[in-house]
mmCIF file of C-alpha atoms in Angstrom:
data_model
loop_
_atom_site.group_PDB
_atom_site.id
_atom_site.type_symbol
_atom_site.label_atom_id
_atom_site.label_comp_id
_atom_site.label_asym_id
_atom_site.label_seq_id
_atom_site.Cartn_x
_atom_site.Cartn_y
_atom_site.Cartn_z
ATOM 1 C CA MET A 1 -48.387 58.008 -61.042
ATOM 2 C CA SER A 2 -47.497 56.337 -57.731
ATOM 3 C CA GLU A 3 -49.851 55.960 -54.723
ATOM 4 C CA ARG A 4 -47.733 58.437 -52.813
ATOM 5 C CA GLU A 5 -48.182 61.019 -55.571
ATOM 6 C CA GLN A 6 -51.912 60.316 -55.817
ATOM 7 C CA LYS A 7 -52.510 60.733 -52.005
ATOM 8 C CA PRO A 8 -53.778 64.243 -51.380
ATOM 9 C CA ALA A 9 -51.613 66.370 -49.146
ATOM 10 C CA ARG A 10 -52.937 67.338 -45.682
ATOM 11 C CA THR A 11 -54.777 70.572 -45.940
ATOM 12 C CA GLU A 12 -53.441 73.497 -43.971
ATOM 13 C CA PRO A 13 -56.589 74.015 -41.789
ATOM 14 C CA TYR A 14 -56.525 70.338 -40.744
ATOM 15 C CA GLY A 15 -52.872 70.586 -39.788
ATOM 16 C CA ARG A 16 -53.546 73.774 -37.872
ATOM 17 C CA ILE A 17 -56.300 72.033 -35.879
ATOM 18 C CA LEU A 18 -53.913 69.245 -34.946
ATOM 19 C CA ASP A 19 -51.260 71.756 -33.884
ATOM 20 C CA LEU A 20 -53.758 73.622 -31.706
ATOM 21 C CA THR A 21 -54.980 70.351 -30.133
ATOM 22 C CA GLU A 22 -51.419 69.283 -29.333
ATOM 23 C CA ALA A 23 -50.664 72.676 -27.829
ATOM 24 C CA GLY A 24 -53.841 72.459 -25.733
ATOM 25 C CA LEU A 25 -52.821 69.066 -24.398
ATOM 26 C CA TRP A 26 -49.389 70.378 -23.401
ATOM 27 C CA ILE A 27 -50.964 73.349 -21.634
ATOM 28 C CA ALA A 28 -53.377 71.050 -19.797
ATOM 29 C CA LEU A 29 -50.502 68.824 -18.691
ATOM 30 C CA LEU A 30 -48.553 71.832 -17.447
ATOM 31 C CA VAL A 31 -51.574 73.103 -15.486
ATOM 32 C CA VAL A 32 -52.221 69.698 -13.895
ATOM 33 C CA GLY A 33 -48.540 69.293 -13.053
ATOM 34 C CA SER A 34 -48.448 72.715 -11.445
ATOM 35 C CA LEU A 35 -51.535 71.956 -9.355
ATOM 36 C CA VAL A 36 -50.069 68.644 -8.194
ATOM 37 C CA ALA A 37 -46.770 70.288 -7.288
ATOM 38 C CA LEU A 38 -48.602 73.030 -5.386
ATOM 39 C CA ALA A 39 -50.633 70.438 -3.450
ATOM 40 C CA VAL A 40 -47.473 68.535 -2.548
ATOM 41 C CA LEU A 41 -45.798 71.715 -1.323
ATOM 42 C CA ARG A 42 -48.857 72.644 0.742
ATOM 43 C CA ASP A 43 -49.005 69.146 2.250
ATOM 44 C CA GLY A 44 -45.299 69.351 3.019
ATOM 45 C CA ASP A 45 -45.757 72.698 4.743
ATOM 46 C CA ALA A 46 -48.678 71.307 6.751
ATOM 47 C CA LEU A 47 -46.631 68.274 7.836
ATOM 48 C CA ASN A 48 -43.737 70.510 8.822
ATOM 49 C CA ARG A 49 -46.066 72.684 10.911
ATOM 50 C CA ILE A 50 -47.486 69.608 12.646
ATOM 51 C CA ARG A 51 -43.994 68.291 13.344
ATOM 52 C CA ALA A 52 -42.867 71.676 14.664
ATOM 53 C CA ASP A 53 -45.811 71.696 17.096
ATOM 54 C CA ALA A 54 -45.057 68.166 18.337
ATOM 55 C CA LYS A 55 -43.104 67.522 21.504
ATOM 56 C CA PRO A 56 -39.311 67.505 21.037
ATOM 57 C CA ALA A 57 -37.528 64.187 20.661
ATOM 58 C CA PRO A 58 -36.366 62.617 23.939
ATOM 59 C CA ARG A 59 -32.719 63.072 24.835
ATOM 60 C CA GLY A 60 -30.131 60.859 26.461
ATOM 61 C CA LEU A 61 -31.532 57.597 25.122
ATOM 62 C CA ILE A 62 -29.699 54.412 24.368
ATOM 63 C CA GLU A 63 -30.979 53.902 20.837
ATOM 64 C CA ALA A 64 -32.805 50.625 20.302
ATOM 65 C CA GLU A 65 -30.862 50.080 17.081
ATOM 66 C CA LYS A 66 -27.650 49.933 19.140
ATOM 67 C CA LEU A 67 -28.899 47.100 21.355
ATOM 68 C CA PRO A 68 -27.763 43.683 20.057
ATOM 69 C CA VAL A 69 -30.476 41.118 19.422
ATOM 70 C CA ILE A 70 -29.868 38.080 21.639
ATOM 71 C CA ALA A 71 -32.829 35.919 20.644
ATOM 72 C CA LYS A 72 -36.264 35.955 18.992
ATOM 73 C CA SER A 73 -39.246 33.650 19.193
ATOM 74 C CA ARG A 74 -38.972 33.162 15.429
ATOM 75 C CA ASP A 75 -37.654 34.934 12.347
ATOM 76 C CA PHE A 76 -39.916 38.016 12.214
ATOM 77 C CA THR A 77 -38.730 41.369 10.836
ATOM 78 C CA PHE A 78 -36.979 43.820 13.173
ATOM 79 C CA TRP A 79 -35.506 46.800 11.381
ATOM 80 C CA LEU A 80 -34.630 50.484 11.716
ATOM 81 C CA GLN A 81 -37.571 52.451 10.327
ATOM 82 C CA PRO A 82 -37.167 56.206 9.753
ATOM 83 C CA SER A 83 -39.725 58.271 11.655
ATOM 84 C CA THR A 84 -39.519 61.371 9.460
ATOM 85 C CA GLY A 85 -42.806 60.340 7.820
ATOM 86 C CA PHE A 86 -44.617 60.450 11.172
ATOM 87 C CA PRO A 87 -45.507 64.154 11.548
ATOM 88 C CA ALA A 88 -47.399 63.862 14.838
ATOM 89 C CA GLY A 89 -44.292 63.321 16.950
ATOM 90 C CA ASN A 90 -40.523 63.322 17.195
ATOM 91 C CA TRP A 91 -38.355 60.274 17.809
ATOM 92 C CA SER A 92 -34.773 60.142 19.013
ATOM 93 C CA ALA A 93 -32.351 60.004 16.057
ATOM 94 C CA ASP A 94 -35.374 60.183 13.705
ATOM 95 C CA GLY A 95 -36.114 56.474 13.806
ATOM 96 C CA HIS A 96 -37.217 53.467 15.792
ATOM 97 C CA MET A 97 -36.737 49.703 15.645
ATOM 98 C CA PHE A 98 -39.888 48.319 14.068
ATOM 99 C CA ALA A 99 -41.082 44.759 14.732
ATOM 100 C CA SER A 100 -43.345 43.670 11.863
ATOM 101 C CA ASN A 101 -44.765 40.352 10.659
ATOM 102 C CA THR A 102 -45.270 39.617 14.340
ATOM 103 C CA GLU A 103 -47.907 37.363 15.844
ATOM 104 C CA ASP A 104 -49.481 37.042 19.255
ATOM 105 C CA GLY A 105 -46.899 35.461 21.569
ATOM 106 C CA ASP A 106 -43.835 36.607 19.636
ATOM 107 C CA TRP A 107 -40.942 38.026 21.657
ATOM 108 C CA ILE A 108 -37.490 39.509 21.221
ATOM 109 C CA GLU A 109 -34.598 39.938 23.670
ATOM 110 C CA LEU A 110 -32.052 42.769 23.451
ATOM 111 C CA GLN A 111 -28.851 43.142 25.420
ATOM 112 C CA LEU A 112 -28.334 46.294 27.505
ATOM 113 C CA PRO A 113 -24.922 48.002 27.510
ATOM 114 C CA GLU A 114 -22.412 47.106 30.210
ATOM 115 C CA ARG A 115 -22.213 49.365 33.244
ATOM 116 C CA GLU A 116 -21.381 49.290 36.929
ATOM 117 C CA PRO A 117 -23.620 46.824 38.754
ATOM 118 C CA GLY A 118 -26.292 48.482 40.860
ATOM 119 C CA ARG A 119 -29.799 49.813 41.019
ATOM 120 C CA TYR A 120 -30.973 52.077 38.195
ATOM 121 C CA ALA A 121 -34.131 53.874 37.161
ATOM 122 C CA LEU A 122 -35.229 52.708 33.707
ATOM 123 C CA GLU A 123 -37.479 54.562 31.268
ATOM 124 C CA LEU A 124 -38.602 53.024 28.011
ATOM 125 C CA PHE A 125 -39.603 54.969 24.895
ATOM 126 C CA MET A 126 -41.775 53.201 22.329
ATOM 127 C CA THR A 127 -44.261 53.929 19.548
ATOM 128 C CA LYS A 128 -48.057 53.765 19.316
ATOM 129 C CA ALA A 129 -50.045 53.136 16.132
ATOM 130 C CA ALA A 130 -53.408 51.841 14.938
ATOM 131 C CA ASP A 131 -52.063 48.364 14.113
ATOM 132 C CA TYR A 132 -49.809 47.857 17.160
ATOM 133 C CA GLY A 133 -50.267 45.276 19.885
ATOM 134 C CA ILE A 134 -49.983 44.975 23.657
ATOM 135 C CA VAL A 135 -46.399 44.360 24.762
ATOM 136 C CA ALA A 136 -45.061 43.046 28.073
ATOM 137 C CA VAL A 137 -41.561 44.187 29.056
ATOM 138 C CA SER A 138 -39.197 42.234 31.317
ATOM 139 C CA ILE A 139 -35.695 42.952 32.615
ATOM 140 C CA ASN A 140 -33.511 39.926 33.387
ATOM 141 C CA GLY A 141 -36.618 37.765 33.553
ATOM 142 C CA ALA A 142 -38.563 40.077 35.903
ATOM 143 C CA ARG A 143 -41.714 41.539 34.414
ATOM 144 C CA ARG A 144 -41.715 45.344 34.641
ATOM 145 C CA GLY A 145 -44.747 46.510 32.698
ATOM 146 C CA THR A 146 -47.427 45.780 30.101
ATOM 147 C CA PHE A 147 -48.172 48.475 27.525
ATOM 148 C CA ASP A 148 -51.083 48.860 25.153
ATOM 149 C CA LEU A 149 -49.490 50.460 22.091
ATOM 150 C CA TRP A 150 -52.686 51.047 20.110
ATOM 151 C CA SER A 151 -53.350 54.612 18.951
ATOM 152 C CA GLY A 152 -56.429 56.062 17.287
ATOM 153 C CA ARG A 153 -54.640 59.302 16.373
ATOM 154 C CA GLY A 154 -51.934 58.121 14.016
ATOM 155 C CA VAL A 155 -48.360 57.113 14.773
ATOM 156 C CA LEU A 156 -47.231 58.659 18.061
ATOM 157 C CA PRO A 157 -44.305 58.378 20.474
ATOM 158 C CA THR A 158 -45.318 57.021 23.867
ATOM 159 C CA GLY A 159 -43.119 59.348 25.862
ATOM 160 C CA ALA A 160 -41.376 57.934 28.928
ATOM 161 C CA LEU A 161 -42.761 54.600 30.125
ATOM 162 C CA LYS A 162 -41.372 54.152 33.615
ATOM 163 C CA LEU A 163 -40.109 50.672 34.454
ATOM 164 C CA GLY A 164 -39.187 51.668 38.010
ATOM 165 C CA ASP A 165 -35.919 50.976 39.813
ATOM 166 C CA VAL A 166 -34.182 47.880 38.495
ATOM 167 C CA GLU A 167 -31.184 45.951 39.782
ATOM 168 C CA LEU A 168 -28.699 45.488 36.939
ATOM 169 C CA GLY A 169 -25.816 43.034 37.047
ATOM 170 C CA GLY A 170 -23.674 45.261 34.853
ATOM 171 C CA ARG A 171 -23.050 42.605 32.195
ATOM 172 C CA GLU A 172 -25.409 40.527 30.074
ATOM 173 C CA ASP A 173 -28.489 42.404 31.245
ATOM 174 C CA VAL A 174 -31.429 41.537 29.009
ATOM 175 C CA ILE A 175 -34.620 43.411 28.149
ATOM 176 C CA ARG A 176 -37.424 41.349 26.631
ATOM 177 C CA PHE A 177 -40.450 42.520 24.619
ATOM 178 C CA ALA A 178 -43.302 40.005 24.299
ATOM 179 C CA VAL A 179 -46.565 40.474 22.390
ATOM 180 C CA GLU A 180 -49.575 39.680 24.555
ATOM 181 C CA GLY A 181 -52.651 40.278 22.437
ATOM 182 C CA THR A 182 -53.923 43.531 20.992
ATOM 183 C CA ASN A 183 -56.425 46.284 21.656
ATOM 184 C CA PRO A 184 -60.012 45.523 20.497
ATOM 185 C CA ASN A 185 -59.837 48.634 18.303
ATOM 186 C CA ALA A 186 -56.570 47.653 16.604
ATOM 187 C CA MET A 187 -56.327 47.217 12.856
ATOM 188 C CA SER A 188 -54.649 44.389 10.965
ATOM 189 C CA PRO A 189 -51.929 43.132 11.311
ATOM 190 C CA PHE A 190 -52.613 43.826 15.024
ATOM 191 C CA PHE A 191 -49.374 42.755 16.745
ATOM 192 C CA GLN A 192 -46.630 45.122 15.552
ATOM 193 C CA PHE A 193 -44.601 47.378 17.843
ATOM 194 C CA GLY A 194 -41.798 49.942 17.722
ATOM 195 C CA ILE A 195 -38.969 50.734 20.143
ATOM 196 C CA ASP A 196 -37.289 54.155 20.162
ATOM 197 C CA GLY A 197 -34.836 53.559 22.996
ATOM 198 C CA ILE A 198 -34.253 53.232 26.710
ATOM 199 C CA ARG A 199 -32.969 55.664 29.299
ATOM 200 C CA ILE A 200 -30.965 54.357 32.260
ATOM 201 C CA GLY A 201 -30.462 56.844 35.062
ATOM 202 C CA LYS A 202 -30.035 57.259 38.767
ATOM 203 C CA PRO A 203 -32.525 55.363 40.934
ATOM 204 C CA ALA A 204 -35.562 57.105 42.337
ATOM 205 C CA SER A 205 -35.473 58.698 45.779
ATOM 206 C CA ALA A 206 -35.412 56.571 48.910
ATOM 207 C CA LYS A 207 -39.029 57.510 49.530
ATOM 208 C CA SER A 208 -40.270 56.250 46.182
ATOM 209 C CA GLY A 209 -38.030 53.212 46.521
ATOM 210 C CA ALA A 210 -39.618 52.391 49.862
ATOM 211 C CA ALA A 211 -43.089 52.840 48.384
ATOM 212 C CA GLU A 212 -42.190 50.464 45.568
ATOM 213 C CA ALA A 213 -40.864 47.903 48.055
ATOM 214 C CA ASP A 214 -44.122 48.073 50.036
ATOM 215 C CA ALA A 215 -46.286 47.456 46.993
ATOM 216 C CA SER A 216 -47.871 44.011 46.796
ATOM 217 C CA PRO A 217 -46.743 41.773 43.903
ATOM 218 C CA GLY A 218 -48.854 42.320 40.811
ATOM 219 C CA THR A 219 -50.302 45.639 41.999
ATOM 220 C CA SER A 220 -47.455 48.031 41.226
ATOM 221 C CA GLU A 221 -48.041 50.285 38.227
ATOM 222 C CA ALA A 222 -44.522 51.595 37.745
ATOM 223 C CA GLY A 223 -44.714 50.626 34.095
ATOM 224 C CA ALA A 224 -48.302 51.553 33.355
ATOM 225 C CA ILE A 225 -49.250 53.936 30.594
ATOM 226 C CA PRO A 226 -51.040 57.002 32.033
ATOM 227 C CA SER A 227 -54.692 57.462 31.225
ATOM 228 C CA ASP A 228 -54.973 58.196 27.517
ATOM 229 C CA PRO A 229 -58.022 58.546 25.258
ATOM 230 C CA ASP A 230 -56.262 56.228 22.800
ATOM 231 C CA THR A 231 -55.934 53.427 25.337
ATOM 232 C CA ASP A 232 -58.993 51.224 25.526
ATOM 233 C CA ARG A 233 -57.402 48.653 27.788
ATOM 234 C CA SER A 234 -55.487 49.363 30.989
ATOM 235 C CA SER A 235 -51.737 48.706 31.046
ATOM 236 C CA THR A 236 -50.387 47.426 34.324
ATOM 237 C CA ASP A 237 -47.111 46.321 35.769
ATOM 238 C CA ALA A 238 -47.309 42.687 36.717
ATOM 239 C CA GLY A 239 -44.389 43.036 39.098
#
């Protein structure tokens, strides 16, 4: 008689126990999977509700992704990051240009679209986050504002950051973003920033233009971020 013939066959109760155990495992997996799926759906609904309650995306922007890069301080990453995963706000075209792997002192220059030479009112739209830095903005070499982009409430759009009335040559106008430190509350990697876009419109009224002309150099706050509980350090226009 062979070993196979001598080996006793599995008894029916033992096989039944194994069948019941396997069935129990499948049921447990189905229950866990259902609970996970339900949690994901609930989280998705919560995110959608938060996004629906957020301010609408700004309109009429020149998207940052459409501005050619002229130069950078070094080869750091600058790419179009979708903003659909940021439920606390809405960004134009559902994305922003994200500068990562940046260090203190890094800068990037973008070229503004051609237009008729003249004086224009410029508004900048950026992003705030827990690991973002302080960024100085210049137009054609003239400093227009310094913005603390740290946020203690998640990833948020800044809204309109007013750069004031700016004289544009119409061609080869350059906007520069330079990292100048970070908020004391910022998290690593500290010096990142995001750019949604820029709005170029008609200049401010003659009255506000006169007030801007009367301001002493270094005291104007045309580009300052309004008082915000997230902002630990004041942002001022250095003229």
